[in-house]
Short mmCIF file of N, CA and C and ligand atoms in Angstrom, two decimals:
data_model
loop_
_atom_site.label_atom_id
_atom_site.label_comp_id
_atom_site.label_asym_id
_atom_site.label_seq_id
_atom_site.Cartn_x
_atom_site.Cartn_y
_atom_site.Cartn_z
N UNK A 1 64.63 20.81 12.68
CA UNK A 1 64.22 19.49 13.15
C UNK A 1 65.43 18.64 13.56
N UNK A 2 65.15 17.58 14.34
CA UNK A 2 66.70 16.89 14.84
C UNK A 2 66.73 15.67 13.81
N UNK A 3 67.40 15.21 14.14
CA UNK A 3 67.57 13.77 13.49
C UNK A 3 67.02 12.92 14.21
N UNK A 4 66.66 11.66 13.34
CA UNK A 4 66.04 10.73 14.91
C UNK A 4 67.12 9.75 14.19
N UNK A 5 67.89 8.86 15.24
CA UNK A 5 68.58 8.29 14.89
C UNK A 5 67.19 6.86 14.58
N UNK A 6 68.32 5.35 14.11
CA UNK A 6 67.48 4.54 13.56
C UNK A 6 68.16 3.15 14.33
N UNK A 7 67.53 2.48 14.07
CA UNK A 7 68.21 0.82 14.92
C UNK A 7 68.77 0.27 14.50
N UNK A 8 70.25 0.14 15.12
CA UNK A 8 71.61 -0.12 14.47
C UNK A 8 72.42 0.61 15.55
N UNK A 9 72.15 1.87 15.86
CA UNK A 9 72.96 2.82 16.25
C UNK A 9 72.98 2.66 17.69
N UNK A 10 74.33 2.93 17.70
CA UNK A 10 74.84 2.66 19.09
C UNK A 10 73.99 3.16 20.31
N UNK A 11 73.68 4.39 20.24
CA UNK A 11 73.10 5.19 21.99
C UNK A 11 72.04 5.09 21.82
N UNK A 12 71.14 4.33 20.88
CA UNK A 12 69.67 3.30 21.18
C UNK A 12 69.56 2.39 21.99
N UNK A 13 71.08 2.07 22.10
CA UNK A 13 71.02 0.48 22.94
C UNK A 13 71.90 1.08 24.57
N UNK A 14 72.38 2.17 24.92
CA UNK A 14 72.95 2.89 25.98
C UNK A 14 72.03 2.92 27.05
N UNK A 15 72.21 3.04 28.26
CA UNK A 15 71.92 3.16 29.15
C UNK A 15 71.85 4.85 29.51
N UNK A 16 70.52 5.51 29.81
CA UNK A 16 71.01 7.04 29.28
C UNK A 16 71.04 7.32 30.97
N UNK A 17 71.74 8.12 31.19
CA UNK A 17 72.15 8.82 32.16
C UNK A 17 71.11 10.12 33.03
N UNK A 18 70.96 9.90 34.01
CA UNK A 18 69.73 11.19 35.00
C UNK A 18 70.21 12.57 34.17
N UNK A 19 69.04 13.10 34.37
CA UNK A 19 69.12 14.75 34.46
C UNK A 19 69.54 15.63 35.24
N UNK A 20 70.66 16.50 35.49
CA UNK A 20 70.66 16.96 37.42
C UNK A 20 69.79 18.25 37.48
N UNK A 21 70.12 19.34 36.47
CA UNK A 21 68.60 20.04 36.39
C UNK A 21 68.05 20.59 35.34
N UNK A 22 67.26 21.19 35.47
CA UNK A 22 66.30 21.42 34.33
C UNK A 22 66.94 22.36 33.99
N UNK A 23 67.46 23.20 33.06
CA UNK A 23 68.53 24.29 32.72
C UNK A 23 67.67 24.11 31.19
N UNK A 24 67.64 25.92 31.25
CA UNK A 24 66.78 26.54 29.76
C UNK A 24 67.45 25.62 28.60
N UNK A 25 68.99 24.65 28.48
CA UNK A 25 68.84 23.90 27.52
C UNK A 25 68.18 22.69 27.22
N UNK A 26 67.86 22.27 28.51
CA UNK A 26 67.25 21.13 28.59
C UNK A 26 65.84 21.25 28.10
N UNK A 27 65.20 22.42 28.56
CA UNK A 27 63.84 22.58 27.82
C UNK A 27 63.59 23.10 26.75
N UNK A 28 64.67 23.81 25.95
CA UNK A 28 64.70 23.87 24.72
C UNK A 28 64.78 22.38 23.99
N UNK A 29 65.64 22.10 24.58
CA UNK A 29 65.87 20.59 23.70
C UNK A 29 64.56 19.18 23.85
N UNK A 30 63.59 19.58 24.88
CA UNK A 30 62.24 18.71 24.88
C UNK A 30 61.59 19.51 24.32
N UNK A 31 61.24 20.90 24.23
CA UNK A 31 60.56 21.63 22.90
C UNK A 31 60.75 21.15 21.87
N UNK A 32 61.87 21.05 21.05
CA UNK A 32 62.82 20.61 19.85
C UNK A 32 62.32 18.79 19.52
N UNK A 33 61.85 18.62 20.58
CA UNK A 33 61.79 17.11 20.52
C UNK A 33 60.10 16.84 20.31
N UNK A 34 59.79 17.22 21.05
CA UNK A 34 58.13 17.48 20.70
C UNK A 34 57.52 18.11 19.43
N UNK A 35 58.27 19.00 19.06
CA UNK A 35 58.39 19.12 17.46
C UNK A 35 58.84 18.31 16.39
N UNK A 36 59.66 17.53 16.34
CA UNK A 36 60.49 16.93 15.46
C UNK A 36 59.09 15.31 16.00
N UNK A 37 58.80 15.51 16.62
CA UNK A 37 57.75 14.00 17.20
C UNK A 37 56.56 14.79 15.93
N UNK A 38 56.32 15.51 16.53
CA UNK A 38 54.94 15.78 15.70
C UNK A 38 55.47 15.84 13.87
N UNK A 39 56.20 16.52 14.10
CA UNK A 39 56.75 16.15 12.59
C UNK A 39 56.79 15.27 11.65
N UNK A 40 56.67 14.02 12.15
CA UNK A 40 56.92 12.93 12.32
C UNK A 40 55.77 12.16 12.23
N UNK A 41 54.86 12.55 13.21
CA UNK A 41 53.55 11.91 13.24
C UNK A 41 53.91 10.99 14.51
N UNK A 42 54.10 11.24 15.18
CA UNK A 42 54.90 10.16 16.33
C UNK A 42 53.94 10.60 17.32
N UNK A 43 53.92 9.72 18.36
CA UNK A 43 52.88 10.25 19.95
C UNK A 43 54.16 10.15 20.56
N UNK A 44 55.58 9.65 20.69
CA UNK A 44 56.53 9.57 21.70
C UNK A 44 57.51 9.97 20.99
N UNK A 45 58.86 10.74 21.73
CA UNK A 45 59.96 10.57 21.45
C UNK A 45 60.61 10.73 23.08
N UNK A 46 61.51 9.99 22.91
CA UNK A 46 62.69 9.70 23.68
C UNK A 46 64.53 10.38 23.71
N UNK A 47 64.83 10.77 24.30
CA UNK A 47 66.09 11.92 24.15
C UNK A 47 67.22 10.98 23.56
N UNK A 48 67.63 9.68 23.48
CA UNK A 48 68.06 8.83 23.00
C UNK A 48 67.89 8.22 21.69
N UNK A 49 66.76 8.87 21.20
CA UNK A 49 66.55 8.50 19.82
C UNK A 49 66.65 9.92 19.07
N UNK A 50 67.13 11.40 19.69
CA UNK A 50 68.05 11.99 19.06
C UNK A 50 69.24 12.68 19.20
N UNK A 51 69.68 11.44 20.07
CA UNK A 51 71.18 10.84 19.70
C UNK A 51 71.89 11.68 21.21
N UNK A 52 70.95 11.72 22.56
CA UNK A 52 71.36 12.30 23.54
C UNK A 52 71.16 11.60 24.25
N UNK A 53 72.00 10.71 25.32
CA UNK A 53 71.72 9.15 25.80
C UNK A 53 71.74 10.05 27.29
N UNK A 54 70.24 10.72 27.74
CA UNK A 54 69.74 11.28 28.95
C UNK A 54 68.27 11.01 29.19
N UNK A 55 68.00 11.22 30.56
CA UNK A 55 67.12 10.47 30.71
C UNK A 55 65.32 11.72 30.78
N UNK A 56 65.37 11.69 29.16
CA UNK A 56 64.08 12.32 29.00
C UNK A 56 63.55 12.03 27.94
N UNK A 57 62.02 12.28 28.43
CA UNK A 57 60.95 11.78 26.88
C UNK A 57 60.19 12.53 26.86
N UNK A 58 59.50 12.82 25.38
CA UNK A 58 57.92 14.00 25.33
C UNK A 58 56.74 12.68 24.90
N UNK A 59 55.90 12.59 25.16
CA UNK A 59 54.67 12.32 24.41
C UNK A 59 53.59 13.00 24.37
N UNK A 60 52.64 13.23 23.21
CA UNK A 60 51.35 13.68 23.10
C UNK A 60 50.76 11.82 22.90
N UNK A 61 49.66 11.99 23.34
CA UNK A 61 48.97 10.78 23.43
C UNK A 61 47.17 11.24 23.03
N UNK A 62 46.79 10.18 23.63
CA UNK A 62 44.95 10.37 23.31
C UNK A 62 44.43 11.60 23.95
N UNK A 63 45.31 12.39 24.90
CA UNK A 63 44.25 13.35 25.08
C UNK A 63 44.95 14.73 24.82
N UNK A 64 46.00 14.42 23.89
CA UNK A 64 46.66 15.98 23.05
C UNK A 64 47.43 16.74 24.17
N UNK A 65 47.77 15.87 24.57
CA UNK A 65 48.63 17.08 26.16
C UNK A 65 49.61 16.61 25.95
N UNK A 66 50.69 18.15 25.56
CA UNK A 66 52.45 17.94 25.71
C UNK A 66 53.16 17.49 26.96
N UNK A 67 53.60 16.49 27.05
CA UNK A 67 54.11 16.11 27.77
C UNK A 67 55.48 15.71 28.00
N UNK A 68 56.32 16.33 29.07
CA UNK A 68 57.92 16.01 29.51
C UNK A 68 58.20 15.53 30.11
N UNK A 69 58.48 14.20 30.24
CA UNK A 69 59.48 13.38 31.78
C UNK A 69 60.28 13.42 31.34
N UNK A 70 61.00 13.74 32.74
CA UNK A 70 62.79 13.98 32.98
C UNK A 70 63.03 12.85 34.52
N UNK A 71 63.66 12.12 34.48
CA UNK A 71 63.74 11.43 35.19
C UNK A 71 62.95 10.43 35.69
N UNK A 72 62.09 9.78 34.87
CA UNK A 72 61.22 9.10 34.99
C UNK A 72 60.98 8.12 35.66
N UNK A 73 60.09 7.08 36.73
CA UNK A 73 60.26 6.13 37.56
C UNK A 73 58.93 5.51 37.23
N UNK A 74 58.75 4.52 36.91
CA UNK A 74 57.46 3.52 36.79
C UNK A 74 57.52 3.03 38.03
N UNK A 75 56.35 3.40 38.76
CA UNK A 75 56.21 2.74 40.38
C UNK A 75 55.64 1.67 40.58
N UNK A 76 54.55 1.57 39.65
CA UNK A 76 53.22 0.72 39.70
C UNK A 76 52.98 0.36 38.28
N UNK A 77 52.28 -0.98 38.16
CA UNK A 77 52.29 -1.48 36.58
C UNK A 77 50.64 -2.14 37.01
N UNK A 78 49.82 -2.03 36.57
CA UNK A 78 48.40 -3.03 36.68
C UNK A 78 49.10 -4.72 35.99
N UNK A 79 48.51 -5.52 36.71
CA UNK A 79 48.88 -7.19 36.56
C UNK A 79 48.56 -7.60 34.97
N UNK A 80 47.24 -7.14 34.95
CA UNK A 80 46.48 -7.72 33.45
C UNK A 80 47.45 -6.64 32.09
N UNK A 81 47.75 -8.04 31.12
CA UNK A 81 48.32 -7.50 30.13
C UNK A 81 47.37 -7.18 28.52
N UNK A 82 47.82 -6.07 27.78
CA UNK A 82 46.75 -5.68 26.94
C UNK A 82 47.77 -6.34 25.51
N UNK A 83 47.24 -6.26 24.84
CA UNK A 83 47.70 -6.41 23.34
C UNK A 83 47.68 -4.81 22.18
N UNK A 84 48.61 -4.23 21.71
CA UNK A 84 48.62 -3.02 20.82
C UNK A 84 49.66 -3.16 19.92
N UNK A 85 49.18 -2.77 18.69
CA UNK A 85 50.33 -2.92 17.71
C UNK A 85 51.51 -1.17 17.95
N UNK A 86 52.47 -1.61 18.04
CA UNK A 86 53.86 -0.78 18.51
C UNK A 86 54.20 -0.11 16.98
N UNK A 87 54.98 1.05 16.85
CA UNK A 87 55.71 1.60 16.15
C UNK A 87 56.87 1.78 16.97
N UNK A 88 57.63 2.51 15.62
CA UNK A 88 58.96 3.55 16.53
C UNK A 88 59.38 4.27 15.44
N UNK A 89 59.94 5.74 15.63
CA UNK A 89 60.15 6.88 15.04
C UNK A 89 61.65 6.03 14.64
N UNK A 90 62.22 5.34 15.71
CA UNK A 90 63.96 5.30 15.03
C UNK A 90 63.68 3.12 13.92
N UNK A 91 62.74 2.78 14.19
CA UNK A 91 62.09 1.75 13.26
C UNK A 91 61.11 1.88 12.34
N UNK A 92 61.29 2.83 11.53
CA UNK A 92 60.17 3.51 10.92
C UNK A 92 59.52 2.04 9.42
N UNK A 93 58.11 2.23 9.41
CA UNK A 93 57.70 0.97 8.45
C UNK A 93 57.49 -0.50 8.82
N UNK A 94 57.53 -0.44 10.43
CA UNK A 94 57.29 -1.66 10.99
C UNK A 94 56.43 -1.50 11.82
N UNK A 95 55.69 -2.50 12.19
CA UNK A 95 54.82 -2.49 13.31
C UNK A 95 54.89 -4.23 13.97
N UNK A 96 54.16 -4.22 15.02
CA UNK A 96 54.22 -5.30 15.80
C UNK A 96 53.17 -5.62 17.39
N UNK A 97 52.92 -6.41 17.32
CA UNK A 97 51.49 -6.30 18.55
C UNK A 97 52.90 -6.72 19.64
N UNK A 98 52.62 -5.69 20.75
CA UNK A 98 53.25 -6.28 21.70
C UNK A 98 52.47 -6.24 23.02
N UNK A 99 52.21 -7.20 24.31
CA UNK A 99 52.02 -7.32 25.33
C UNK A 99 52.74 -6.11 26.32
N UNK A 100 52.22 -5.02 27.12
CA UNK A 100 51.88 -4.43 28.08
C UNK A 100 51.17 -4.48 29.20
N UNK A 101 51.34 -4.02 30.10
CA UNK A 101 50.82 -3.98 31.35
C UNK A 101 49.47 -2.68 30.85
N UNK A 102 48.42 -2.52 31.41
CA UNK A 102 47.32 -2.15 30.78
C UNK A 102 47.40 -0.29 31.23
N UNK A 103 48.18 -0.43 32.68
CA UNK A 103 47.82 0.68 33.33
C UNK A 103 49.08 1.05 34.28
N UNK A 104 49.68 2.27 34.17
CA UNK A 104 51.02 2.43 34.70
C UNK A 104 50.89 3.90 35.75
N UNK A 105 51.72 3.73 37.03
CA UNK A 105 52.08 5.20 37.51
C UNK A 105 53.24 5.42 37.34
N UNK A 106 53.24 6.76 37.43
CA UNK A 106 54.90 7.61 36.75
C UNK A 106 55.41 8.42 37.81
N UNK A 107 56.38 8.21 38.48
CA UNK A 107 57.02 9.81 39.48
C UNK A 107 58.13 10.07 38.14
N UNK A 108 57.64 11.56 38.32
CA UNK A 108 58.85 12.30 37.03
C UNK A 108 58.94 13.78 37.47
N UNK A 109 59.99 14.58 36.68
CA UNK A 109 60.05 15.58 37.25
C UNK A 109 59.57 16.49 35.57
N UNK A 110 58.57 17.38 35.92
CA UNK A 110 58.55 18.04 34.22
C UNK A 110 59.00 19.26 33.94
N UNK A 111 58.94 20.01 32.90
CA UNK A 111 59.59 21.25 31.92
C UNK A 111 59.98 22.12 32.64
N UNK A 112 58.87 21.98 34.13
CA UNK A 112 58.95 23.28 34.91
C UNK A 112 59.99 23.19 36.19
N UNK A 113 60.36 21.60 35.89
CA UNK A 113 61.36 21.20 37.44
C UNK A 113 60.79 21.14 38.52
N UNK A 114 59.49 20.29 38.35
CA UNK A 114 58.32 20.05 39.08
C UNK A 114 57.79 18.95 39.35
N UNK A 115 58.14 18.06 40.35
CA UNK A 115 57.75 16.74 40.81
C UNK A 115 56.47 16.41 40.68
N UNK A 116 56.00 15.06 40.00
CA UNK A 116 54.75 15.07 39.29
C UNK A 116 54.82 13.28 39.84
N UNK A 117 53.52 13.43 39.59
CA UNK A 117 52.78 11.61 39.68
C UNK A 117 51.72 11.93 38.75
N UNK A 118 51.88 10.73 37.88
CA UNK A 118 50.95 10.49 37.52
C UNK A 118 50.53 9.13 37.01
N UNK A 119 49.11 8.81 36.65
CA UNK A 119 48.19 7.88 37.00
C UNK A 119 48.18 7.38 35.17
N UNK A 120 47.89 6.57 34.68
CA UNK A 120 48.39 6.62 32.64
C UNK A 120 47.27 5.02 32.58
N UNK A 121 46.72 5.10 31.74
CA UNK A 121 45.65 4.15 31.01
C UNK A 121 45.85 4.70 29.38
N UNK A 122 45.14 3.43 29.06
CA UNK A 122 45.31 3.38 27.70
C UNK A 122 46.41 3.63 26.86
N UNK A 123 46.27 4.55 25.53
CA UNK A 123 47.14 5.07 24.74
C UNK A 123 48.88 5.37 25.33
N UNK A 124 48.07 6.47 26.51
CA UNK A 124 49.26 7.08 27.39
C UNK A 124 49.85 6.07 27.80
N UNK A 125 49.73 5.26 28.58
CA UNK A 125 50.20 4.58 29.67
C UNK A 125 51.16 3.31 28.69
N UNK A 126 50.89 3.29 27.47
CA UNK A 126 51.06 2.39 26.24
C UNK A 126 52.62 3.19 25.75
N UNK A 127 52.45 4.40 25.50
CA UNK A 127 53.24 5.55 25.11
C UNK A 127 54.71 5.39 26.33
N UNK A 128 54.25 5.77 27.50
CA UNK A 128 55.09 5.94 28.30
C UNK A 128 56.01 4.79 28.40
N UNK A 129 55.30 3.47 28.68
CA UNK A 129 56.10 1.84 28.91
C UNK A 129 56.83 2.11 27.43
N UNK A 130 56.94 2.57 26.68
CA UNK A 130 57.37 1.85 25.13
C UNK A 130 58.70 3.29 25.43
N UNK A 131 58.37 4.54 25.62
CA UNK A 131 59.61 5.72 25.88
C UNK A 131 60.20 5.20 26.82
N UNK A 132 59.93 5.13 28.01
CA UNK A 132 60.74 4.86 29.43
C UNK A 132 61.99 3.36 29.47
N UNK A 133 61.20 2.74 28.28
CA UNK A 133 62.43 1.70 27.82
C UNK A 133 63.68 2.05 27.11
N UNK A 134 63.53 3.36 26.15
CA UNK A 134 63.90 4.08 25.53
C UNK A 134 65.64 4.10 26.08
N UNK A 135 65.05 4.92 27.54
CA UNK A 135 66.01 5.10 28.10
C UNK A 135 66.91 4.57 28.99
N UNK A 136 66.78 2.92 29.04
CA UNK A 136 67.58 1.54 29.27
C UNK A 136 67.80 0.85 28.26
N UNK A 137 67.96 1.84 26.96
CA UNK A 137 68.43 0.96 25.75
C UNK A 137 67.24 -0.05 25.26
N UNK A 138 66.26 0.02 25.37
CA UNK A 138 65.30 -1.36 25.27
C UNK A 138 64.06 -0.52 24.39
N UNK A 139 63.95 -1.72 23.00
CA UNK A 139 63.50 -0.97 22.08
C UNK A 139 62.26 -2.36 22.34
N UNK A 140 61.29 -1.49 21.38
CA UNK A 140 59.86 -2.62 21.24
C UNK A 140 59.91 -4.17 20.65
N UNK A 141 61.35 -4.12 19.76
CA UNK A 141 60.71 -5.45 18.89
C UNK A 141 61.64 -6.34 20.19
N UNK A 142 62.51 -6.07 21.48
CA UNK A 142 62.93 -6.51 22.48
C UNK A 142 61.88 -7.90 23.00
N UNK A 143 60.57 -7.15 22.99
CA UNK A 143 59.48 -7.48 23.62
C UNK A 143 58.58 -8.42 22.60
N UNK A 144 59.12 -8.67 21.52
CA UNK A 144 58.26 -9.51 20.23
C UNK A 144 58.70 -10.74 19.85
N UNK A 145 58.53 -11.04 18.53
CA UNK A 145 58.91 -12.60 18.45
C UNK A 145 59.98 -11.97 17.85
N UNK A 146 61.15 -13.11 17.98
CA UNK A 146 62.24 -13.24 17.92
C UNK A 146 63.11 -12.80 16.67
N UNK A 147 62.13 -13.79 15.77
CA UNK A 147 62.23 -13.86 14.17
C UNK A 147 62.12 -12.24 13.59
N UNK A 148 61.08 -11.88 14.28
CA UNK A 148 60.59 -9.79 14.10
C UNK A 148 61.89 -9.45 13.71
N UNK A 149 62.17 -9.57 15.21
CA UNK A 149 63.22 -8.88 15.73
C UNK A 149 64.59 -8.89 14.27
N UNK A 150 64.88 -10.23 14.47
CA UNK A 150 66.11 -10.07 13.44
C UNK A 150 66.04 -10.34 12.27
N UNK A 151 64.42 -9.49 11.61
CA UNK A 151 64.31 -9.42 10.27
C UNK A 151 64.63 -7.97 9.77
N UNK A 152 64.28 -7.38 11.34
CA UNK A 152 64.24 -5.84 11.51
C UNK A 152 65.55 -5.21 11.67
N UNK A 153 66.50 -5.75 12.64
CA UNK A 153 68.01 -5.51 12.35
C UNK A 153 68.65 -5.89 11.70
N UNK A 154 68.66 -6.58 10.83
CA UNK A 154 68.94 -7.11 9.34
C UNK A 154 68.51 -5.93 8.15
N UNK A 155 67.35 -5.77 8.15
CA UNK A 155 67.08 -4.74 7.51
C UNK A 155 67.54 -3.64 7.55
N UNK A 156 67.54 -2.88 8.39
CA UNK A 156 68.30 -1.51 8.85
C UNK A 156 69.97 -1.76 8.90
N UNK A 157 70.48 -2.65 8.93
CA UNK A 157 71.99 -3.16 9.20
C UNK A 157 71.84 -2.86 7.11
N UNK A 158 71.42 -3.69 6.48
CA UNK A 158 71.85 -3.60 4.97
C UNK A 158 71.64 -2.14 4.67
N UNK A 159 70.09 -1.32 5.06
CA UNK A 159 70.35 -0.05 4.38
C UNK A 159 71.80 0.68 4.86
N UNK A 160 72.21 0.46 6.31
CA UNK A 160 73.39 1.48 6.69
C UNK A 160 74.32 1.01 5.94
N UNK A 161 74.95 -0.39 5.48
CA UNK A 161 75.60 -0.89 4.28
C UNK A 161 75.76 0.24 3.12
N UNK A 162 74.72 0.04 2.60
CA UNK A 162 74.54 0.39 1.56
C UNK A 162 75.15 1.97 1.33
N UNK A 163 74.14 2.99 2.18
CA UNK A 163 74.48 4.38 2.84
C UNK A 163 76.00 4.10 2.70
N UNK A 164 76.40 3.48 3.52
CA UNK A 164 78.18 3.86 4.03
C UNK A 164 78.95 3.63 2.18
N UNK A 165 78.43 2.37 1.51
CA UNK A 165 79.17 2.34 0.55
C UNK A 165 79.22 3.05 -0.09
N UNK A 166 77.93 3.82 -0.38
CA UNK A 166 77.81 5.43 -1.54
C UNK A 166 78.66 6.18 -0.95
N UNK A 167 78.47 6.32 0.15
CA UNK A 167 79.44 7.23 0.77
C UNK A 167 81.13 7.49 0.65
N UNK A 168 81.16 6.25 0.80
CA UNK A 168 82.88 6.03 0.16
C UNK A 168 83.02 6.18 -1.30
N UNK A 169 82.13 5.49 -1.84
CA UNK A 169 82.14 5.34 -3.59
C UNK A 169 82.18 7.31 -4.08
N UNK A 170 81.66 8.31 -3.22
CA UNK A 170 81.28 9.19 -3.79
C UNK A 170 82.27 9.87 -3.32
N UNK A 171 83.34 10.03 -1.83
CA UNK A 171 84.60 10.30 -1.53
C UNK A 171 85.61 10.10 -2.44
N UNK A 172 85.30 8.52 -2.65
CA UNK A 172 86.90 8.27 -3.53
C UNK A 172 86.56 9.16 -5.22
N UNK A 173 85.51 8.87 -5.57
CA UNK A 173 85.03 9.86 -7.25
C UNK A 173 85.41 11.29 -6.58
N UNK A 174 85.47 12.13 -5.67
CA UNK A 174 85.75 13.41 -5.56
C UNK A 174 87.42 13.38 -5.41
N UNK A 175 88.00 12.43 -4.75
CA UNK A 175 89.45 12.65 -4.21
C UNK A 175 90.21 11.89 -6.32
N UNK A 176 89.28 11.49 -7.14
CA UNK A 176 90.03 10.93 -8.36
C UNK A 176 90.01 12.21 -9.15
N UNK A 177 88.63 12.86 -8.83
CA UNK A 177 88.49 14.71 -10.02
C UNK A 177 89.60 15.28 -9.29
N UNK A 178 89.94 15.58 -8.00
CA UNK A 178 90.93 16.40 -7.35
C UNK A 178 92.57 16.03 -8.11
N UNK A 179 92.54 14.85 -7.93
CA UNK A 179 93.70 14.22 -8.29
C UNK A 179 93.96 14.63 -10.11
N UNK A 180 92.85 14.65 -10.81
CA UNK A 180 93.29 14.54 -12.42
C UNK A 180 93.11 16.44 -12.59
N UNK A 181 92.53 17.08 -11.81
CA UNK A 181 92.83 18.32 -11.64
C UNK A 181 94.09 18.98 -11.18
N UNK A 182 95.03 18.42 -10.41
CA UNK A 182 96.47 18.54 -9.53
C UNK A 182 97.29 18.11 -10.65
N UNK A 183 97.14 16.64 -11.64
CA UNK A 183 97.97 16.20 -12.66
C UNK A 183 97.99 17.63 -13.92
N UNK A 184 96.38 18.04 -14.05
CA UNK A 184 96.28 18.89 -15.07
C UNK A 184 97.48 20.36 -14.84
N UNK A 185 97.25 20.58 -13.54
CA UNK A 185 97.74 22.00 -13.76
C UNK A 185 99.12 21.89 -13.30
N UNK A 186 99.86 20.24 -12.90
CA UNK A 186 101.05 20.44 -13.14
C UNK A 186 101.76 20.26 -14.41
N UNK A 187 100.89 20.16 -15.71
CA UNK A 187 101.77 19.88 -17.12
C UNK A 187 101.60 21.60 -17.33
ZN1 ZN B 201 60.44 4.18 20.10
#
């Protein structure tokens, strides 16, 4: 399974870079991603949320179909906006109603290196606007109230705190046993 990175981290907020072609690693690595989504319980993942700032996403949505954009282009957005409460695999334990466009078209190229359009309502079309931000650095609580927002990077900012301090605390306790082990066997 990959890692999904979390919000804080730098190449969440990157600008991810085109695909030039579809090469057997590239579709290993949206296999890999579509797994680690379902794993997860996720309908989207984004190639940037594990930790590859390029421009691809998988979703399964409402009608169970694996799905790969690689190079993705939102052409068309419907005017009328819907209301849905948002997740995210790299914001995990939060949710948030955010405003969307109801109904989206997609030019993308998929798994097979195959120029595609397609037409997205509902769930999907919900799925795609929330990945395709993914990959201009632009996460959901972007799109929420304000306050959300920096209760949520606050939060994730103290756990990585915390993380980093064990981390050191448990370096320096290994480099003090090393040290009274080096004193021991020079008497
Ligand atoms: Zn997300």
């Amino acid at each position: 399974m990959l890692r999904v990175c979390k919000i804080g981290e730098e190449v969440l907020r990157q600008k991810a870079t085109p695909i030039e072609s579809v090469t057997d690693e590239i579709k290993q690595l949206a296999k890999e991603m579509l797994e680690t989504m379902k794993e997860e319980n996720g309908v989207g993942l984004a190639a940037p949320q594990v930790g590859k700032s390029i421009r691809m996403f998988v979703v399964n949505a409402d009608d169970d179909v694996d799905r790969t954009f690689i190079n993705p282009q939102i052409v068309k957005m419907s005017s009328d906006l819907v209301d849905y409460e948002e997740g995210c695999l790299s914001i995990p334990s939060f949710y948030e109603n955010i405003k969307r466009p109801s109904q989206v078209t997609i030019q993308f190229t998929n798994e097979n290196g195959e120029k595609q359009v397609l037409d997205a309502d509902g769930l999907l079309a919900r799925v795609i606007q929330h990945e395709n931000d993914h990959l201009d650095g632009i996460l959901y609580v972007d799109h929420g109230d304000a306050e959300f927002k920096k209760n949520v990077e606050e939060t994730f900012a103290k756990r990585r705190e915390r993380a980093e301090k064990k981390a050191l605390e448990k370096e320096a306790k290994a480099k003090r046993i090393a040290a009274k082990i080096a004193a021991k066997k020079q008497k």
